[in-house]
Amino acid sequence: MPGLIERYRDRLPFAPGDPVVSLQEGSTPLVPAPQLSERVGAQVWLKVEGANPTGSFKDRGMTCAVSAAVREGATAVICASTGNTAASAAAYAARAQITGAVIVPEGKIATGKLAQALMHGARVIALRGNFDQALELVRELSANHPIALVNSVNPFRLEGQKTASFEILDEIGPIDALCIPVGNAGNITAYWKGFQEMGSAPRMHGFQAAGAAPLVSGQRVEHPETVASAIRIGNPARWEEAMTAMRDSRGGVEAVSDAQILDAYRFLAAREGVFCEPASAASVAGLLVHGAPEGARRIVCVLTGHGLKDPQVALEQSGSVVPCEPDIAAVERAVLG
Ligand code: F0G
């Protein structure tokens, strides 16, 4: 499949002949979830965004943000990140042969994401602070220096990410509800934009981790905490737009506890065969805890990132290995016993 810009150019702000920085992102699987469907009494699909080139939905926004930056002559891009945006920005910067710099909260990003950002050659800055502080600082920095900001405050990010809605509609037609994790609130804003552009209006149900749920409480969270490090955010940049999307679509925003997130995380891996990262499982946790929205028969849960991003949480949440001596009797006991 070609990348997003090529595939949806008629609905994106790119003209033929504009530079395109792509890793053939998008066109991700929309996997039916029979076990989940049975549990909630509705037809549920999983939009597996971990199948993007760097393992998260961020690649949809990044192909557009970095292509636009190159078109404008930028030679460097920067972002604040809980990890996935950093990995994606680093990869697309490498692809474009420009400099990438990422600011992440020290000690609070999953191992896989850190490895990606470093491998792609970005300058990785570990901030002794949280994501919200990092975002404030990169906004200031990019205002004073010729460095393109590729966080989702950049409108090109939303343009790219809205294409996930196009793919859902192209593949299964209209749905009744979308369940999606919410951190900085760019993705839910982008999905709603995409649906609206196609004349569609499923209910948008956003889910935040209970320890980082400013949209639920209506108040900034000074010290957000959650096992779902990707959505450890206390002051979302797209706060107003996300609230508008949820209100206009007659959806809503709810909190799910870390325990509920981890239950859904293990359930998806063990029962549906789909391994996502903890933050992604917030969408399914929300559906399981709060039930299918009334009257909703066709529901899509967005699984935003791949489970391999965060091997540490996976190992903490899974069973142990079975040690075994190299002889047949021991192997028989180990396998069958
Ligand atoms: N899921 C994952 C796996 C994420 O990485 C993020 C955000 C979200 C959900 C929430 O999306 O911010 O658009 O509401 N990660 C950002 C990052 C903040 O820096 O990688 P959102």
mmCIF file of C-alpha atoms and ligand atoms in Angstrom:
data_model
loop_
_atom_site.group_PDB
_atom_site.id
_atom_site.type_symbol
_atom_site.label_atom_id
_atom_site.label_comp_id
_atom_site.label_asym_id
_atom_site.label_seq_id
_atom_site.Cartn_x
_atom_site.Cartn_y
_atom_site.Cartn_z
ATOM 1 C CA MET A 1 0.000 0.000 0.000
ATOM 2 C CA PRO A 2 1.228 3.535 -0.687
ATOM 3 C CA GLY A 3 1.618 5.924 2.261
ATOM 4 C CA LEU A 4 -1.189 8.131 3.506
ATOM 5 C CA ILE A 5 -0.387 11.257 1.567
ATOM 6 C CA GLU A 6 -0.392 9.401 -1.709
ATOM 7 C CA ARG A 7 -3.508 7.462 -0.774
ATOM 8 C CA TYR A 8 -5.615 10.376 0.476
ATOM 9 C CA ARG A 9 -4.009 13.376 -1.200
ATOM 10 C CA ASP A 10 -7.407 14.748 -2.320
ATOM 11 C CA ARG A 11 -8.374 15.124 1.355
ATOM 12 C CA LEU A 12 -5.005 16.363 2.659
ATOM 13 C CA PRO A 13 -3.244 19.733 2.313
ATOM 14 C CA PHE A 14 -0.614 18.472 -0.129
ATOM 15 C CA ALA A 15 -0.390 19.258 -3.831
ATOM 16 C CA PRO A 16 0.982 16.895 -6.455
ATOM 17 C CA GLY A 17 4.733 17.488 -6.593
ATOM 18 C CA ASP A 18 5.072 18.464 -2.918
ATOM 19 C CA PRO A 19 7.846 16.574 -1.107
ATOM 20 C CA VAL A 20 6.563 13.463 0.638
ATOM 21 C CA VAL A 21 8.375 11.855 3.570
ATOM 22 C CA SER A 22 6.766 8.463 4.017
ATOM 23 C CA LEU A 23 7.439 5.030 5.488
ATOM 24 C CA GLN A 24 4.221 3.643 3.967
ATOM 25 C CA GLU A 25 2.266 4.283 7.140
ATOM 26 C CA GLY A 26 -1.467 3.677 7.582
ATOM 27 C CA SER A 27 -3.630 0.937 6.032
ATOM 28 C CA THR A 28 -3.586 -0.783 9.421
ATOM 29 C CA PRO A 29 -5.649 -3.892 10.231
ATOM 30 C CA LEU A 30 -9.202 -3.535 11.521
ATOM 31 C CA VAL A 31 -9.474 -6.809 13.369
ATOM 32 C CA PRO A 32 -12.804 -8.250 14.552
ATOM 33 C CA ALA A 33 -12.725 -9.015 18.288
ATOM 34 C CA PRO A 34 -15.062 -11.968 18.898
ATOM 35 C CA GLN A 35 -14.293 -12.413 22.605
ATOM 36 C CA LEU A 36 -14.721 -8.734 23.359
ATOM 37 C CA SER A 37 -17.854 -8.598 21.225
ATOM 38 C CA GLU A 38 -19.374 -11.401 23.242
ATOM 39 C CA ARG A 39 -18.510 -9.752 26.543
ATOM 40 C CA VAL A 40 -20.094 -6.409 25.667
ATOM 41 C CA GLY A 41 -22.964 -7.634 23.478
ATOM 42 C CA ALA A 42 -22.021 -5.594 20.414
ATOM 43 C CA GLN A 43 -19.893 -6.058 17.310
ATOM 44 C CA VAL A 44 -16.405 -4.774 18.144
ATOM 45 C CA TRP A 45 -13.368 -4.229 15.937
ATOM 46 C CA LEU A 46 -9.823 -3.296 16.949
ATOM 47 C CA LYS A 47 -7.993 -0.681 14.877
ATOM 48 C CA VAL A 48 -4.463 -2.018 15.283
ATOM 49 C CA GLU A 49 -2.329 1.102 15.010
ATOM 50 C CA GLY A 50 0.683 -0.756 16.364
ATOM 51 C CA ALA A 51 1.034 -2.071 12.805
ATOM 52 C CA ASN A 52 2.336 1.309 11.642
ATOM 53 C CA PRO A 53 6.049 1.497 10.723
ATOM 54 C CA THR A 54 7.255 2.700 14.129
ATOM 55 C CA GLY A 55 4.578 0.817 16.015
ATOM 56 C CA SER A 56 2.091 3.574 16.796
ATOM 57 C CA PHE A 57 -0.558 5.848 15.262
ATOM 58 C CA LYS A 58 1.875 8.752 15.459
ATOM 59 C CA ASP A 59 3.254 7.843 12.028
ATOM 60 C CA ARG A 60 0.028 9.035 10.397
ATOM 61 C CA GLY A 61 0.546 12.513 11.762
ATOM 62 C CA MET A 62 4.285 12.464 11.350
ATOM 63 C CA THR A 63 4.321 11.786 7.596
ATOM 64 C CA CYS A 64 2.263 14.958 7.182
ATOM 65 C CA ALA A 65 4.073 17.096 9.765
ATOM 66 C CA VAL A 66 7.553 16.206 8.496
ATOM 67 C CA SER A 67 6.570 16.464 4.815
ATOM 68 C CA ALA A 68 5.136 19.935 5.480
ATOM 69 C CA ALA A 69 8.259 20.917 7.439
ATOM 70 C CA VAL A 70 10.471 19.850 4.533
ATOM 71 C CA ARG A 71 8.245 21.748 2.101
ATOM 72 C CA GLU A 72 8.794 24.863 4.236
ATOM 73 C CA GLY A 73 12.553 24.331 4.196
ATOM 74 C CA ALA A 74 13.003 23.161 7.782
ATOM 75 C CA THR A 75 16.249 21.401 8.593
ATOM 76 C CA ALA A 76 15.252 20.257 12.085
ATOM 77 C CA VAL A 77 12.165 19.039 13.906
ATOM 78 C CA ILE A 78 11.473 18.859 17.623
ATOM 79 C CA CYS A 79 8.792 17.447 19.913
ATOM 80 C CA ALA A 80 7.967 16.781 23.535
ATOM 81 C CA SER A 81 6.854 13.229 24.057
ATOM 82 C CA THR A 82 5.822 10.433 26.361
ATOM 83 C CA GLY A 83 7.674 8.191 23.882
ATOM 84 C CA ASN A 84 5.753 7.349 20.735
ATOM 85 C CA THR A 85 5.841 10.788 19.167
ATOM 86 C CA ALA A 86 9.580 10.800 19.857
ATOM 87 C CA ALA A 87 10.096 7.447 18.124
ATOM 88 C CA SER A 88 8.032 8.521 15.141
ATOM 89 C CA ALA A 89 9.582 11.992 14.826
ATOM 90 C CA ALA A 90 13.045 10.433 15.020
ATOM 91 C CA ALA A 91 12.256 7.930 12.263
ATOM 92 C CA TYR A 92 10.709 10.462 9.883
ATOM 93 C CA ALA A 93 13.523 12.955 10.533
ATOM 94 C CA ALA A 94 16.015 10.214 9.662
ATOM 95 C CA ARG A 95 14.039 9.420 6.519
ATOM 96 C CA ALA A 96 14.025 13.114 5.541
ATOM 97 C CA GLN A 97 17.729 13.473 6.340
ATOM 98 C CA ILE A 98 17.065 16.298 8.776
ATOM 99 C CA THR A 99 17.854 16.709 12.470
ATOM 100 C CA GLY A 100 15.451 15.330 15.053
ATOM 101 C CA ALA A 101 15.367 16.384 18.690
ATOM 102 C CA VAL A 102 12.993 14.942 21.270
ATOM 103 C CA ILE A 103 12.361 15.909 24.884
ATOM 104 C CA VAL A 104 11.011 13.143 27.078
ATOM 105 C CA PRO A 105 10.285 12.898 30.817
ATOM 106 C CA GLU A 106 13.328 11.288 32.412
ATOM 107 C CA GLY A 107 12.770 7.677 33.421
ATOM 108 C CA LYS A 108 9.129 7.724 32.353
ATOM 109 C CA ILE A 109 9.166 6.439 28.801
ATOM 110 C CA ALA A 110 8.916 2.801 27.791
ATOM 111 C CA THR A 111 12.155 1.054 26.853
ATOM 112 C CA GLY A 112 11.225 0.273 23.250
ATOM 113 C CA LYS A 113 10.411 3.894 22.483
ATOM 114 C CA LEU A 114 13.697 5.114 23.912
ATOM 115 C CA ALA A 115 15.581 2.532 21.866
ATOM 116 C CA GLN A 116 13.791 3.673 18.709
ATOM 117 C CA ALA A 117 14.480 7.382 19.207
ATOM 118 C CA LEU A 118 18.155 6.671 19.868
ATOM 119 C CA MET A 119 18.544 4.218 16.977
ATOM 120 C CA HIS A 120 17.048 6.694 14.519
ATOM 121 C CA GLY A 121 19.710 9.159 15.553
ATOM 122 C CA ALA A 122 17.629 11.792 17.291
ATOM 123 C CA ARG A 123 19.067 13.961 20.018
ATOM 124 C CA VAL A 124 17.206 12.606 23.038
ATOM 125 C CA ILE A 125 16.841 14.978 25.951
ATOM 126 C CA ALA A 126 15.687 13.498 29.256
ATOM 127 C CA LEU A 127 13.847 16.255 31.092
ATOM 128 C CA ARG A 128 13.760 16.266 34.860
ATOM 129 C CA GLY A 129 10.076 17.052 34.673
ATOM 130 C CA ASN A 130 6.878 15.714 33.125
ATOM 131 C CA PHE A 131 5.372 15.789 29.630
ATOM 132 C CA ASP A 132 3.363 18.951 30.245
ATOM 133 C CA GLN A 133 6.515 20.856 31.199
ATOM 134 C CA ALA A 134 8.353 19.402 28.194
ATOM 135 C CA LEU A 135 5.608 20.596 25.839
ATOM 136 C CA GLU A 136 5.669 24.096 27.285
ATOM 137 C CA LEU A 137 9.433 24.239 26.810
ATOM 138 C CA VAL A 138 9.466 22.996 23.205
ATOM 139 C CA ARG A 139 6.734 25.457 22.305
ATOM 140 C CA GLU A 140 8.920 28.277 23.585
ATOM 141 C CA LEU A 141 12.040 26.879 21.944
ATOM 142 C CA SER A 142 10.439 26.440 18.518
ATOM 143 C CA ALA A 143 8.988 29.957 18.682
ATOM 144 C CA ASN A 144 12.511 31.363 19.026
ATOM 145 C CA HIS A 145 14.459 29.064 16.707
ATOM 146 C CA PRO A 146 13.990 27.777 13.142
ATOM 147 C CA ILE A 147 12.947 24.311 14.290
ATOM 148 C CA ALA A 148 9.601 22.822 13.245
ATOM 149 C CA LEU A 149 7.417 21.701 16.152
ATOM 150 C CA VAL A 150 5.842 18.329 15.352
ATOM 151 C CA ASN A 151 3.661 17.788 18.404
ATOM 152 C CA SER A 152 -0.079 17.540 17.749
ATOM 153 C CA VAL A 153 -0.397 21.298 18.267
ATOM 154 C CA ASN A 154 0.897 21.243 14.673
ATOM 155 C CA PRO A 155 -2.240 21.078 12.468
ATOM 156 C CA PHE A 156 -0.554 18.752 9.958
ATOM 157 C CA ARG A 157 -0.425 16.070 12.645
ATOM 158 C CA LEU A 158 -4.211 16.063 12.910
ATOM 159 C CA GLU A 159 -4.564 16.028 9.129
ATOM 160 C CA GLY A 160 -2.587 12.815 8.955
ATOM 161 C CA GLN A 161 -4.259 11.177 11.928
ATOM 162 C CA LYS A 162 -7.776 11.841 10.605
ATOM 163 C CA THR A 163 -7.077 9.286 7.850
ATOM 164 C CA ALA A 164 -7.698 6.460 10.337
ATOM 165 C CA SER A 165 -11.386 7.432 10.239
ATOM 166 C CA PHE A 166 -11.338 7.245 6.432
ATOM 167 C CA GLU A 167 -9.908 3.733 6.618
ATOM 168 C CA ILE A 168 -12.594 2.574 9.059
ATOM 169 C CA LEU A 169 -15.392 3.982 6.897
ATOM 170 C CA ASP A 170 -13.833 2.587 3.700
ATOM 171 C CA GLU A 171 -13.562 -0.852 5.242
ATOM 172 C CA ILE A 172 -16.729 -1.407 7.290
ATOM 173 C CA GLY A 173 -18.884 1.663 6.656
ATOM 174 C CA PRO A 174 -20.538 3.735 9.397
ATOM 175 C CA ILE A 175 -20.068 2.721 13.025
ATOM 176 C CA ASP A 176 -22.028 3.728 16.126
ATOM 177 C CA ALA A 177 -19.191 4.446 18.543
ATOM 178 C CA LEU A 178 -15.424 4.858 18.721
ATOM 179 C CA CYS A 179 -13.522 4.099 21.947
ATOM 180 C CA ILE A 180 -10.118 5.754 22.172
ATOM 181 C CA PRO A 181 -7.482 6.531 24.806
ATOM 182 C CA VAL A 182 -6.923 10.233 25.437
ATOM 183 C CA GLY A 183 -3.669 11.860 26.508
ATOM 184 C CA ASN A 184 -2.758 15.123 24.835
ATOM 185 C CA ALA A 185 -6.153 14.850 23.078
ATOM 186 C CA GLY A 186 -4.896 15.228 19.496
ATOM 187 C CA ASN A 187 -5.973 11.830 18.250
ATOM 188 C CA ILE A 188 -9.622 12.002 19.301
ATOM 189 C CA THR A 189 -9.757 15.465 17.749
ATOM 190 C CA ALA A 190 -8.299 14.092 14.513
ATOM 191 C CA TYR A 191 -10.657 11.086 14.326
ATOM 192 C CA TRP A 192 -13.658 13.359 14.804
ATOM 193 C CA LYS A 193 -12.390 15.658 12.049
ATOM 194 C CA GLY A 194 -12.011 12.683 9.716
ATOM 195 C CA PHE A 195 -15.471 11.321 10.443
ATOM 196 C CA GLN A 196 -17.060 14.717 10.020
ATOM 197 C CA GLU A 197 -15.346 15.323 6.689
ATOM 198 C CA MET A 198 -16.962 12.083 5.499
ATOM 199 C CA GLY A 199 -20.408 13.054 6.812
ATOM 200 C CA SER A 200 -20.230 10.474 9.570
ATOM 201 C CA ALA A 201 -20.826 11.029 13.297
ATOM 202 C CA PRO A 202 -20.153 8.045 15.559
ATOM 203 C CA ARG A 203 -20.182 8.700 19.286
ATOM 204 C CA MET A 204 -16.679 9.529 20.428
ATOM 205 C CA HIS A 205 -15.884 7.925 23.774
ATOM 206 C CA GLY A 206 -12.552 8.992 25.215
ATOM 207 C CA PHE A 207 -10.867 7.219 28.111
ATOM 208 C CA GLN A 208 -8.182 8.580 30.399
ATOM 209 C CA ALA A 209 -6.142 6.882 33.095
ATOM 210 C CA ALA A 210 -7.615 7.712 36.507
ATOM 211 C CA GLY A 211 -4.343 9.247 37.723
ATOM 212 C CA ALA A 212 -4.133 11.475 34.640
ATOM 213 C CA ALA A 213 -7.726 12.433 33.873
ATOM 214 C CA PRO A 214 -7.978 16.221 33.548
ATOM 215 C CA LEU A 215 -10.779 16.028 30.991
ATOM 216 C CA VAL A 216 -12.863 13.981 33.407
ATOM 217 C CA SER A 217 -12.301 16.226 36.429
ATOM 218 C CA GLY A 218 -12.277 19.440 34.409
ATOM 219 C CA GLN A 219 -9.045 20.426 36.119
ATOM 220 C CA ARG A 220 -5.374 20.244 35.265
ATOM 221 C CA VAL A 221 -3.492 17.465 37.004
ATOM 222 C CA GLU A 222 -0.185 18.787 38.352
ATOM 223 C CA HIS A 223 1.396 15.391 38.990
ATOM 224 C CA PRO A 224 -0.161 12.837 36.624
ATOM 225 C CA GLU A 225 0.605 9.182 37.388
ATOM 226 C CA THR A 226 -0.329 5.982 35.584
ATOM 227 C CA VAL A 227 1.178 2.689 34.449
ATOM 228 C CA ALA A 228 0.083 3.770 30.961
ATOM 229 C CA SER A 229 3.086 6.081 30.548
ATOM 230 C CA ALA A 230 2.029 7.176 27.045
ATOM 231 C CA ILE A 231 -0.983 9.018 28.472
ATOM 232 C CA ARG A 232 0.629 10.372 31.625
ATOM 233 C CA ILE A 233 -0.492 13.907 30.787
ATOM 234 C CA GLY A 234 -2.113 16.479 33.056
ATOM 235 C CA ASN A 235 -2.829 19.404 30.743
ATOM 236 C CA PRO A 236 -3.807 18.274 27.230
ATOM 237 C CA ALA A 237 -3.002 20.691 24.412
ATOM 238 C CA ARG A 238 -6.192 19.828 22.496
ATOM 239 C CA TRP A 239 -8.427 20.004 25.564
ATOM 240 C CA GLU A 240 -11.204 22.178 24.081
ATOM 241 C CA GLU A 241 -11.323 20.410 20.707
ATOM 242 C CA ALA A 242 -11.565 17.007 22.376
ATOM 243 C CA MET A 243 -14.411 18.146 24.628
ATOM 244 C CA THR A 244 -16.209 19.557 21.581
ATOM 245 C CA ALA A 245 -15.792 16.271 19.700
ATOM 246 C CA MET A 246 -17.212 14.261 22.582
ATOM 247 C CA ARG A 247 -20.083 16.669 23.189
ATOM 248 C CA ASP A 248 -21.072 17.143 19.535
ATOM 249 C CA SER A 249 -20.976 13.400 18.893
ATOM 250 C CA ARG A 250 -23.001 12.630 22.060
ATOM 251 C CA GLY A 251 -20.132 10.573 23.415
ATOM 252 C CA GLY A 252 -18.217 11.289 26.589
ATOM 253 C CA VAL A 253 -15.052 10.977 28.593
ATOM 254 C CA GLU A 254 -14.484 8.592 31.503
ATOM 255 C CA ALA A 255 -11.589 7.471 33.663
ATOM 256 C CA VAL A 256 -10.302 3.914 33.986
ATOM 257 C CA SER A 257 -8.025 2.745 36.781
ATOM 258 C CA ASP A 258 -4.584 1.257 36.181
ATOM 259 C CA ALA A 259 -5.933 -2.121 37.327
ATOM 260 C CA GLN A 260 -8.728 -1.921 34.751
ATOM 261 C CA ILE A 261 -6.262 -0.900 32.035
ATOM 262 C CA LEU A 262 -4.009 -3.856 32.865
ATOM 263 C CA ASP A 263 -6.966 -6.276 32.901
ATOM 264 C CA ALA A 264 -7.921 -5.172 29.407
ATOM 265 C CA TYR A 265 -4.262 -5.310 28.314
ATOM 266 C CA ARG A 266 -3.921 -8.946 29.396
ATOM 267 C CA PHE A 267 -7.356 -9.863 28.013
ATOM 268 C CA LEU A 268 -6.510 -8.514 24.553
ATOM 269 C CA ALA A 269 -3.208 -10.352 24.429
ATOM 270 C CA ALA A 270 -4.418 -13.656 25.887
ATOM 271 C CA ARG A 271 -7.938 -13.864 24.444
ATOM 272 C CA GLU A 272 -7.851 -11.893 21.190
ATOM 273 C CA GLY A 273 -4.215 -12.479 20.265
ATOM 274 C CA VAL A 274 -3.591 -8.747 19.971
ATOM 275 C CA PHE A 275 -0.721 -7.250 21.940
ATOM 276 C CA CYS A 276 -0.996 -3.512 22.493
ATOM 277 C CA GLU A 277 0.730 -1.211 24.927
ATOM 278 C CA PRO A 278 -0.962 -0.331 28.243
ATOM 279 C CA ALA A 279 -2.203 3.130 27.174
ATOM 280 C CA SER A 280 -3.909 1.584 24.150
ATOM 281 C CA ALA A 281 -5.802 -0.857 26.345
ATOM 282 C CA ALA A 282 -7.545 2.100 28.020
ATOM 283 C CA SER A 283 -10.007 2.132 25.110
ATOM 284 C CA VAL A 284 -10.985 -1.485 25.719
ATOM 285 C CA ALA A 285 -10.910 -1.059 29.506
ATOM 286 C CA GLY A 286 -13.407 1.762 29.105
ATOM 287 C CA LEU A 287 -15.676 -0.376 26.963
ATOM 288 C CA LEU A 288 -15.493 -3.301 29.375
ATOM 289 C CA VAL A 289 -16.020 -1.205 32.494
ATOM 290 C CA HIS A 290 -18.709 1.134 31.216
ATOM 291 C CA GLY A 291 -20.349 -1.241 28.733
ATOM 292 C CA ALA A 292 -21.333 -0.555 25.145
ATOM 293 C CA PRO A 293 -22.870 2.907 24.786
ATOM 294 C CA GLU A 294 -26.644 2.597 24.708
ATOM 295 C CA GLY A 295 -27.909 1.431 21.338
ATOM 296 C CA ALA A 296 -24.385 1.021 19.917
ATOM 297 C CA ARG A 297 -24.138 -2.175 17.898
ATOM 298 C CA ARG A 298 -20.981 -1.506 15.871
ATOM 299 C CA ILE A 299 -17.990 -0.247 17.835
ATOM 300 C CA VAL A 300 -14.317 0.325 17.016
ATOM 301 C CA CYS A 301 -11.665 0.435 19.755
ATOM 302 C CA VAL A 302 -8.454 2.169 18.746
ATOM 303 C CA LEU A 303 -5.319 0.324 19.867
ATOM 304 C CA THR A 304 -2.837 3.142 19.504
ATOM 305 C CA GLY A 305 0.520 1.411 20.009
ATOM 306 C CA HIS A 306 2.236 -1.987 19.860
ATOM 307 C CA GLY A 307 2.752 -4.107 22.976
ATOM 308 C CA LEU A 308 6.453 -4.528 22.217
ATOM 309 C CA LYS A 309 6.964 -0.848 22.966
ATOM 310 C CA ASP A 310 6.842 -1.584 26.671
ATOM 311 C CA PRO A 311 8.361 -5.002 27.398
ATOM 312 C CA GLN A 312 8.861 -4.143 31.057
ATOM 313 C CA VAL A 313 5.170 -3.801 31.878
ATOM 314 C CA ALA A 314 4.453 -6.901 29.781
ATOM 315 C CA LEU A 315 6.892 -9.028 31.757
ATOM 316 C CA GLU A 316 5.515 -7.718 35.058
ATOM 317 C CA GLN A 317 1.998 -8.626 33.958
ATOM 318 C CA SER A 318 2.578 -12.073 32.509
ATOM 319 C CA GLY A 319 3.364 -15.561 33.741
ATOM 320 C CA SER A 320 6.858 -16.869 34.378
ATOM 321 C CA VAL A 321 8.888 -19.185 32.150
ATOM 322 C CA VAL A 322 9.302 -22.883 32.971
ATOM 323 C CA PRO A 323 12.956 -23.835 33.593
ATOM 324 C CA CYS A 324 13.935 -27.210 32.175
ATOM 325 C CA GLU A 325 16.911 -29.617 31.960
ATOM 326 C CA PRO A 326 17.817 -30.770 28.413
ATOM 327 C CA ASP A 327 16.471 -34.337 28.594
ATOM 328 C CA ILE A 328 13.229 -35.764 27.231
ATOM 329 C CA ALA A 329 11.663 -36.730 30.569
ATOM 330 C CA ALA A 330 12.164 -33.240 31.937
ATOM 331 C CA VAL A 331 10.817 -31.679 28.746
ATOM 332 C CA GLU A 332 7.763 -33.963 28.894
ATOM 333 C CA ARG A 333 7.074 -32.870 32.457
ATOM 334 C CA ALA A 334 7.622 -29.246 31.581
ATOM 335 C CA VAL A 335 5.373 -29.287 28.504
ATOM 336 C CA LEU A 336 2.616 -31.633 29.622
ATOM 337 C CA GLY A 337 2.722 -31.418 33.387
HETATM 338 N N1 F0G B 1 -1.925 5.976 23.062
HETATM 339 C C1 F0G B 1 -0.596 6.010 22.892
HETATM 340 C C2 F0G B 1 0.110 4.712 22.726
HETATM 341 C C3 F0G B 1 0.081 7.240 22.863
HETATM 342 O O1 F0G B 1 1.392 7.251 22.688
HETATM 343 C C4 F0G B 1 -0.645 8.428 23.050
HETATM 344 C C5 F0G B 1 0.026 9.715 23.068
HETATM 345 C C6 F0G B 1 -2.041 8.332 23.203
HETATM 346 C C7 F0G B 1 -2.640 7.091 23.213
HETATM 347 C C8 F0G B 1 -2.904 9.517 23.376
HETATM 348 O O2 F0G B 1 -3.054 10.242 22.189
HETATM 349 O O3 F0G B 1 -2.143 12.391 22.967
HETATM 350 O O4 F0G B 1 -3.426 12.245 20.850
HETATM 351 O O5 F0G B 1 -4.583 11.979 23.040
HETATM 352 N N2 F0G B 1 1.278 9.865 23.068
HETATM 353 C C9 F0G B 1 1.971 11.141 22.946
HETATM 354 C C10 F0G B 1 3.458 10.911 22.766
HETATM 355 C C11 F0G B 1 1.611 12.142 23.965
HETATM 356 O O6 F0G B 1 4.251 11.798 23.107
HETATM 357 O O7 F0G B 1 3.851 9.882 22.238
HETATM 358 P P1 F0G B 1 -3.321 11.805 22.255
#
